[in-house]
């Protein structure tokens, strides 16, 4: 059987784009639903941008000057509650619709790969572990589903959020918005470092998981032979070794995420707050400072970093989904097909003879199990 190391597949940029293009070709059956989903995401983003503005208006126009007028304040509160409620309802429908699209896409991919396996020749199954094929049809397609649901959905929402946030910030105070961009280089550095190492950990975890699945499937299918030759202890030892490797890789990934996804983002947020407060502190020497604007900027930057956090958290998932899709498409493009019967009618065998001459048999094509006879 072939070694199960294909999970560590490394692709060039061209191959990466080709896989991504082929994946998105499955969305052609759901274009209207996708357009509707993106429109709903835009509405949710607009709500997220306008909610802090309503709080800013309340702080600057009513709370700070102690100008409490029941009518306008009730109207402002009603607008805030209505906008928040509408956002929640739209978010629910957007989430359900997007996940439905993702499940339909993965359903079609699973049918395609399963149908392809039905037409593969026996030589392919002799050389490929059964557990590996099960992993292709289940785990890899599940990774593709996660990409459409978590990665693509989060990416669309985060991009609209970043655009909306900085548009609102530049409208309120262009100078401060430009000033806040000073944290951008540090943010990009963290993203680049995280993408580089997290994808390695994620692929290693998937490799060990696939090895676990293959080991379990092969052990169960050949259990009678294992017990007849008293190989239980050896298989248990091999399984424990793979299981420990899976644990070790998982712990490395957890520690890495705990370092960059938490403290690093919090550090950037703290730096941003310091920059914003320093800007307004300097500005206060020459005039009054609007507390509502301070609140809005800090809130916007918190949501900005939340969007960055969501993107970073899913970078490894995206890389793994592309790798998984490449493995799935490799099976779909396989040419080792089963021989087909000639469908031409009227064929008849008049006389036949079967002769065995120089017959050999080998599992791997190198070591002969049956010598020539």
Coordinates of C-alpha atoms in Angstrom, one line a residue:
X1 CA 0.0 0.0 0.0
X2 CA 1.1 3.6 -0.6
X3 CA 2.4 5.5 2.3
X4 CA -0.2 7.8 3.9
X5 CA 1.8 11.0 3.6
X6 CA -0.4 12.9 1.1
X7 CA -1.9 15.0 3.9
X8 CA 1.3 17.0 4.0
X9 CA 0.8 18.0 0.4
X10 CA 2.5 21.3 -0.5
X11 CA 1.0 23.3 -3.4
X12 CA 2.4 26.0 -5.5
X13 CA 0.5 29.3 -5.9
X14 CA -0.8 28.2 -9.3
X15 CA -2.1 24.9 -7.9
X16 CA -3.6 26.7 -5.0
X17 CA -5.6 29.0 -7.2
X18 CA -6.7 26.1 -9.4
X19 CA -8.1 24.2 -6.5
X20 CA -9.8 27.3 -5.2
X21 CA -11.3 28.0 -8.6
X22 CA -12.6 24.4 -8.9
X23 CA -14.1 24.7 -5.4
X24 CA -16.0 27.8 -6.2
X25 CA -17.2 26.2 -9.4
X26 CA -19.7 24.3 -7.2
X27 CA -21.2 27.7 -6.1
X28 CA -22.6 28.2 -9.7
X29 CA -25.7 26.2 -8.6
X30 CA -26.4 28.7 -5.8
X31 CA -25.7 32.1 -7.3
X32 CA -29.0 33.8 -6.3
X33 CA -28.8 32.5 -2.8
X34 CA -25.2 33.6 -2.5
X35 CA -26.1 37.1 -3.7
X36 CA -28.9 37.3 -1.2
X37 CA -26.5 36.1 1.6
X38 CA -23.9 38.8 0.7
X39 CA -26.7 41.4 0.7
X40 CA -27.8 40.3 4.2
X41 CA -24.2 40.4 5.4
X42 CA -24.0 44.0 4.2
X43 CA -27.1 44.9 6.2
X44 CA -25.7 43.3 9.3
X45 CA -22.5 45.3 8.8
X46 CA -24.3 48.5 8.4
X47 CA -26.2 47.8 11.7
X48 CA -22.9 47.1 13.4
X49 CA -21.5 50.4 12.2
X50 CA -24.5 52.5 13.1
X51 CA -25.1 51.2 16.6
X52 CA -22.0 52.9 18.1
X53 CA -23.0 56.1 16.3
X54 CA -26.4 56.1 18.1
X55 CA -24.6 55.8 21.4
X56 CA -22.2 58.6 20.4
X57 CA -25.2 60.9 19.7
X58 CA -26.7 60.1 23.1
X59 CA -23.4 60.8 24.9
X60 CA -22.5 64.0 23.1
X61 CA -26.0 65.5 22.6
X62 CA -27.8 64.5 25.7
X63 CA -25.7 63.0 28.5
X64 CA -22.7 65.3 28.5
X65 CA -24.7 68.6 28.3
X66 CA -27.3 67.1 30.7
X67 CA -29.9 67.8 28.1
X68 CA -32.5 65.3 28.9
X69 CA -35.5 65.5 26.6
X70 CA -37.9 62.5 26.8
X71 CA -39.0 62.5 23.2
X72 CA -35.7 62.5 21.4
X73 CA -34.1 60.1 24.0
X74 CA -37.0 57.6 23.7
X75 CA -36.7 57.9 19.9
X76 CA -33.0 57.3 20.0
X77 CA -33.4 54.3 22.4
X78 CA -36.2 52.8 20.2
X79 CA -34.0 53.2 17.1
X80 CA -31.1 51.5 18.9
X81 CA -33.3 48.6 20.1
X82 CA -35.0 48.3 16.7
X83 CA -31.6 48.3 14.9
X84 CA -30.2 45.7 17.3
X85 CA -33.2 43.5 16.9
X86 CA -33.3 43.8 13.1
X87 CA -29.6 43.0 13.0
X88 CA -30.2 39.8 15.0
X89 CA -33.0 38.7 12.8
X90 CA -31.1 39.4 9.6
X91 CA -28.0 37.6 11.0
X92 CA -30.1 34.5 11.8
X93 CA -31.5 34.2 8.3
X94 CA -28.1 35.0 6.7
X95 CA -26.4 32.3 8.9
X96 CA -29.0 29.7 8.1
X97 CA -29.0 30.5 4.3
X98 CA -25.2 30.4 4.1
X99 CA -24.9 27.1 6.0
X100 CA -27.6 25.6 3.8
X101 CA -25.6 26.6 0.7
X102 CA -22.4 25.1 2.2
X103 CA -24.1 21.8 3.0
X104 CA -25.5 21.6 -0.5
X105 CA -22.1 22.2 -2.0
X106 CA -20.4 19.5 0.2
X107 CA -23.3 17.1 -0.5
X108 CA -22.6 17.4 -4.2
X109 CA -18.9 17.0 -3.7
X110 CA -19.4 13.8 -1.6
X111 CA -21.7 12.3 -4.2
X112 CA -19.1 13.1 -6.9
X113 CA -16.2 11.5 -5.1
X114 CA -18.2 8.5 -4.0
X115 CA -19.4 8.0 -7.5
X116 CA -15.8 8.2 -8.7
X117 CA -14.7 5.5 -6.2
X118 CA -17.3 3.1 -7.6
X119 CA -15.6 3.2 -11.0
X120 CA -12.0 2.8 -9.7
X121 CA -10.1 -0.4 -10.5
X122 CA -9.2 -2.9 -7.9
X123 CA -5.5 -2.1 -8.3
X124 CA -6.3 1.3 -6.8
X125 CA -8.0 -0.2 -3.7
X126 CA -5.1 -2.7 -3.3
X127 CA -2.6 0.2 -3.1
X128 CA -4.7 2.7 -1.0
X129 CA -5.6 2.1 2.7
X130 CA -9.3 1.9 3.2
X131 CA -9.1 4.3 6.2
X132 CA -7.5 6.8 3.9
X133 CA -10.3 6.6 1.4
X134 CA -12.9 6.9 4.3
X135 CA -11.0 10.0 5.5
X136 CA -11.2 11.5 2.0
X137 CA -14.9 11.1 1.7
X138 CA -15.7 12.2 5.3
X139 CA -13.0 14.2 7.0
X140 CA -11.8 16.1 3.9
X141 CA -15.2 17.0 2.7
X142 CA -16.0 18.1 6.3
X143 CA -13.0 20.4 6.1
X144 CA -14.3 21.8 2.8
X145 CA -17.7 22.4 4.6
X146 CA -15.9 24.2 7.4
X147 CA -14.2 26.5 4.8
X148 CA -17.5 27.5 3.2
X149 CA -19.3 28.0 6.6
X150 CA -16.6 29.4 8.8
X151 CA -13.8 30.8 6.6
X152 CA -15.8 32.2 3.6
X153 CA -18.6 33.5 5.7
X154 CA -16.3 35.1 8.2
X155 CA -14.1 36.5 5.5
X156 CA -17.0 38.2 3.7
X157 CA -18.4 39.6 7.0
X158 CA -14.9 40.8 8.2
X159 CA -14.1 42.5 4.9
X160 CA -17.4 44.4 4.9
X161 CA -16.8 45.2 8.6
X162 CA -13.3 46.6 8.1
X163 CA -14.5 48.8 5.2
X164 CA -17.6 50.0 7.1
X165 CA -15.6 50.7 10.3
X166 CA -12.9 52.8 8.6
X167 CA -15.4 54.6 6.5
X168 CA -17.2 55.7 9.7
X169 CA -14.0 56.5 11.5
X170 CA -12.8 58.7 8.6
X171 CA -16.2 60.5 8.5
X172 CA -16.0 61.2 12.2
X173 CA -12.4 62.2 12.4
X174 CA -10.1 61.7 9.4
X175 CA -7.0 62.7 11.3
X176 CA -7.5 60.2 14.1
X177 CA -8.5 57.5 11.7
X178 CA -5.2 57.9 9.8
X179 CA -3.4 58.1 13.2
X180 CA -4.9 54.7 14.2
X181 CA -3.4 53.1 11.1
X182 CA -0.1 53.1 12.9
X183 CA -1.0 49.7 14.5
X184 CA -1.5 48.2 11.0
X185 CA 2.1 47.0 10.4
X186 CA 2.2 45.1 13.7
X187 CA -1.2 43.6 12.9
X188 CA 0.0 42.4 9.5
X189 CA 3.2 40.9 11.0
X190 CA 1.2 38.9 13.5
X191 CA -1.1 37.6 10.7
X192 CA 1.8 36.6 8.5
X193 CA 3.5 34.7 11.4
X194 CA 0.3 33.1 12.5
X195 CA -0.5 32.0 8.9
X196 CA 2.9 30.5 8.4
X197 CA 3.0 28.3 11.5
X198 CA -0.7 27.6 12.2
X199 CA -1.1 25.9 8.8
X200 CA 1.8 23.6 9.6
X201 CA 0.3 22.5 12.9
X202 CA -3.1 22.1 11.3
X203 CA -1.9 19.9 8.5
X204 CA 0.1 17.8 11.0
X205 CA -3.0 17.3 13.1
X206 CA -5.0 16.3 10.1
X207 CA -2.2 13.9 9.0
X208 CA -2.2 12.2 12.4
X209 CA -6.0 12.0 12.4
X210 CA -6.0 10.4 9.0
X211 CA -3.4 7.9 10.2
X212 CA -5.6 7.1 13.3
X213 CA -8.6 6.5 11.0
X214 CA -6.6 4.3 8.7
X215 CA -5.1 2.2 11.6
X216 CA -8.6 1.7 13.1
X217 CA -10.2 0.7 9.8
X218 CA -7.4 -1.7 8.8
X219 CA -7.3 -3.3 12.3
X220 CA -11.1 -3.9 12.4
X221 CA -11.2 -5.2 8.8
X222 CA -8.4 -7.6 9.5
X223 CA -9.2 -8.4 13.1
X224 CA -9.5 -12.2 12.6
X225 CA -6.0 -12.4 11.1
X226 CA -4.6 -10.1 13.8
X227 CA -6.0 -12.4 16.5
X228 CA -4.9 -15.6 14.8
X229 CA -1.3 -14.4 14.7
X230 CA -1.4 -12.8 18.2
X231 CA -0.5 -9.3 16.9
X232 CA -2.8 -7.4 19.3
X233 CA 0.0 -6.0 21.4
X234 CA 1.9 -4.8 18.3
X235 CA -1.1 -3.0 16.9
X236 CA -1.9 -1.5 20.3
X237 CA 1.6 -0.1 20.5
X238 CA 1.4 1.3 16.9
X239 CA -1.9 2.9 17.7
X240 CA -0.6 4.4 21.0
X241 CA 2.3 5.9 19.2
X242 CA 0.1 7.6 16.5
X243 CA -2.3 8.7 19.2
X244 CA 0.5 10.3 21.2
X245 CA 1.8 12.1 18.1
X246 CA -1.7 13.4 17.5
X247 CA -1.8 14.7 21.1
X248 CA 1.6 16.3 20.9
X249 CA 0.8 18.2 17.7
X250 CA -2.5 19.3 19.2
X251 CA -0.8 20.7 22.3
X252 CA 1.7 22.6 20.1
X253 CA -1.2 24.1 18.2
X254 CA -3.1 25.0 21.4
X255 CA 0.0 26.8 22.9
X256 CA 0.6 28.6 19.6
X257 CA -3.0 29.8 19.4
X258 CA -2.9 30.8 23.1
X259 CA 0.1 33.0 22.4
X260 CA -0.9 34.8 19.2
X261 CA -4.7 34.7 19.2
X262 CA -5.1 36.0 22.7
X263 CA -2.3 38.1 24.1
X264 CA -1.1 39.5 20.7
X265 CA -4.5 40.8 19.8
X266 CA -5.0 42.2 23.3
X267 CA -1.7 44.0 23.0
X268 CA -2.7 45.6 19.7
X269 CA -6.0 46.7 21.2
X270 CA -4.2 48.2 24.2
X271 CA -1.8 50.1 21.9
X272 CA -4.8 51.3 19.9
X273 CA -6.6 52.6 23.0
X274 CA -3.4 54.4 24.1
X275 CA -3.1 56.0 20.6
X276 CA -6.7 57.1 20.7
X277 CA -6.6 58.5 24.2
X278 CA -3.3 60.2 23.5
X279 CA -4.7 61.9 20.5
X280 CA -7.7 63.2 22.4
X281 CA -5.6 64.1 25.4
X282 CA -3.4 66.3 23.2
X283 CA -6.5 67.7 21.5
X284 CA -8.0 68.6 24.8
X285 CA -5.4 71.3 25.4
X286 CA -6.9 73.3 22.5
X287 CA -10.6 72.6 23.0
X288 CA -13.2 70.3 24.4
X289 CA -13.2 66.6 23.5
X290 CA -16.4 64.8 22.6
X291 CA -16.7 61.7 24.9
X292 CA -19.1 60.1 22.4
X293 CA -16.4 60.2 19.7
X294 CA -13.9 58.6 22.1
X295 CA -16.4 55.8 22.8
X296 CA -17.2 55.3 19.1
X297 CA -13.5 55.1 18.1
X298 CA -12.7 52.6 20.9
X299 CA -15.7 50.5 20.0
X300 CA -14.9 50.6 16.3
X301 CA -11.3 49.5 17.0
X302 CA -12.5 46.7 19.2
X303 CA -14.7 45.4 16.4
X304 CA -11.8 46.0 13.9
X305 CA -9.6 43.7 15.9
X306 CA -12.4 41.2 16.4
X307 CA -12.6 41.0 12.6
X308 CA -8.8 40.5 12.4
X309 CA -9.0 37.9 15.2
X310 CA -11.8 36.0 13.3
X311 CA -9.7 36.0 10.1
X312 CA -6.6 34.8 11.9
X313 CA -8.4 32.1 13.7
X314 CA -9.6 30.6 10.4
X315 CA -6.4 30.9 8.3
X316 CA -5.2 27.4 9.2
X317 CA -8.7 26.1 8.6
X318 CA -8.6 27.7 5.1
X319 CA -5.2 26.2 4.3
X320 CA -6.4 22.8 5.5
X321 CA -9.6 23.0 3.4
X322 CA -7.6 23.8 0.3
X323 CA -5.3 20.8 1.0
X324 CA -8.3 18.6 1.6
X325 CA -10.0 19.8 -1.6
X326 CA -6.8 19.0 -3.5
X327 CA -6.8 15.4 -2.2
X328 CA -10.5 15.0 -3.1
X329 CA -10.0 16.4 -6.6
X330 CA -7.0 14.1 -7.0
X331 CA -9.3 11.1 -6.5
X332 CA -11.9 12.6 -8.9
X333 CA -9.2 13.0 -11.6
X334 CA -7.9 9.5 -11.1
X335 CA -7.5 7.4 -14.3
X336 CA -7.0 4.0 -12.7
X337 CA -10.6 2.9 -13.6
X338 CA -12.2 -0.5 -13.5
X339 CA -12.4 -2.3 -16.9
X340 CA -15.7 -1.9 -18.7
X341 CA -17.5 -4.6 -20.5
X342 CA -18.0 -4.1 -24.3
X343 CA -21.6 -3.0 -24.7
X344 CA -21.7 -4.0 -28.4
X345 CA -24.5 -6.5 -29.0
X346 CA -24.3 -9.7 -31.0
X347 CA -20.8 -10.7 -29.9
X348 CA -20.3 -14.5 -29.5
X349 CA -17.3 -16.6 -28.5
X350 CA -16.9 -19.4 -31.0
X351 CA -13.8 -21.0 -29.6
X352 CA -11.7 -20.1 -26.6
X353 CA -8.6 -21.2 -24.7
X354 CA -7.1 -19.9 -21.5
X355 CA -3.4 -20.3 -21.0
X356 CA -1.3 -19.3 -17.9
X357 CA 2.3 -18.6 -18.9
X358 CA 5.0 -16.8 -16.9
X359 CA 2.4 -15.8 -14.3
X360 CA 3.6 -13.7 -11.3
X361 CA 1.8 -11.9 -8.5
X362 CA 3.0 -9.0 -6.4
X363 CA 1.2 -6.5 -4.0
X364 CA 3.7 -3.6 -4.5
X365 CA 5.0 -4.4 -8.0
X366 CA 8.5 -5.1 -6.6
X367 CA 8.5 -8.1 -4.4
X368 CA 6.9 -11.2 -6.1
X369 CA 4.7 -13.3 -3.9
X370 CA 4.2 -15.9 -6.6
X371 CA 7.1 -16.8 -8.8
X372 CA 6.8 -17.4 -12.5
X373 CA 5.4 -20.7 -13.6

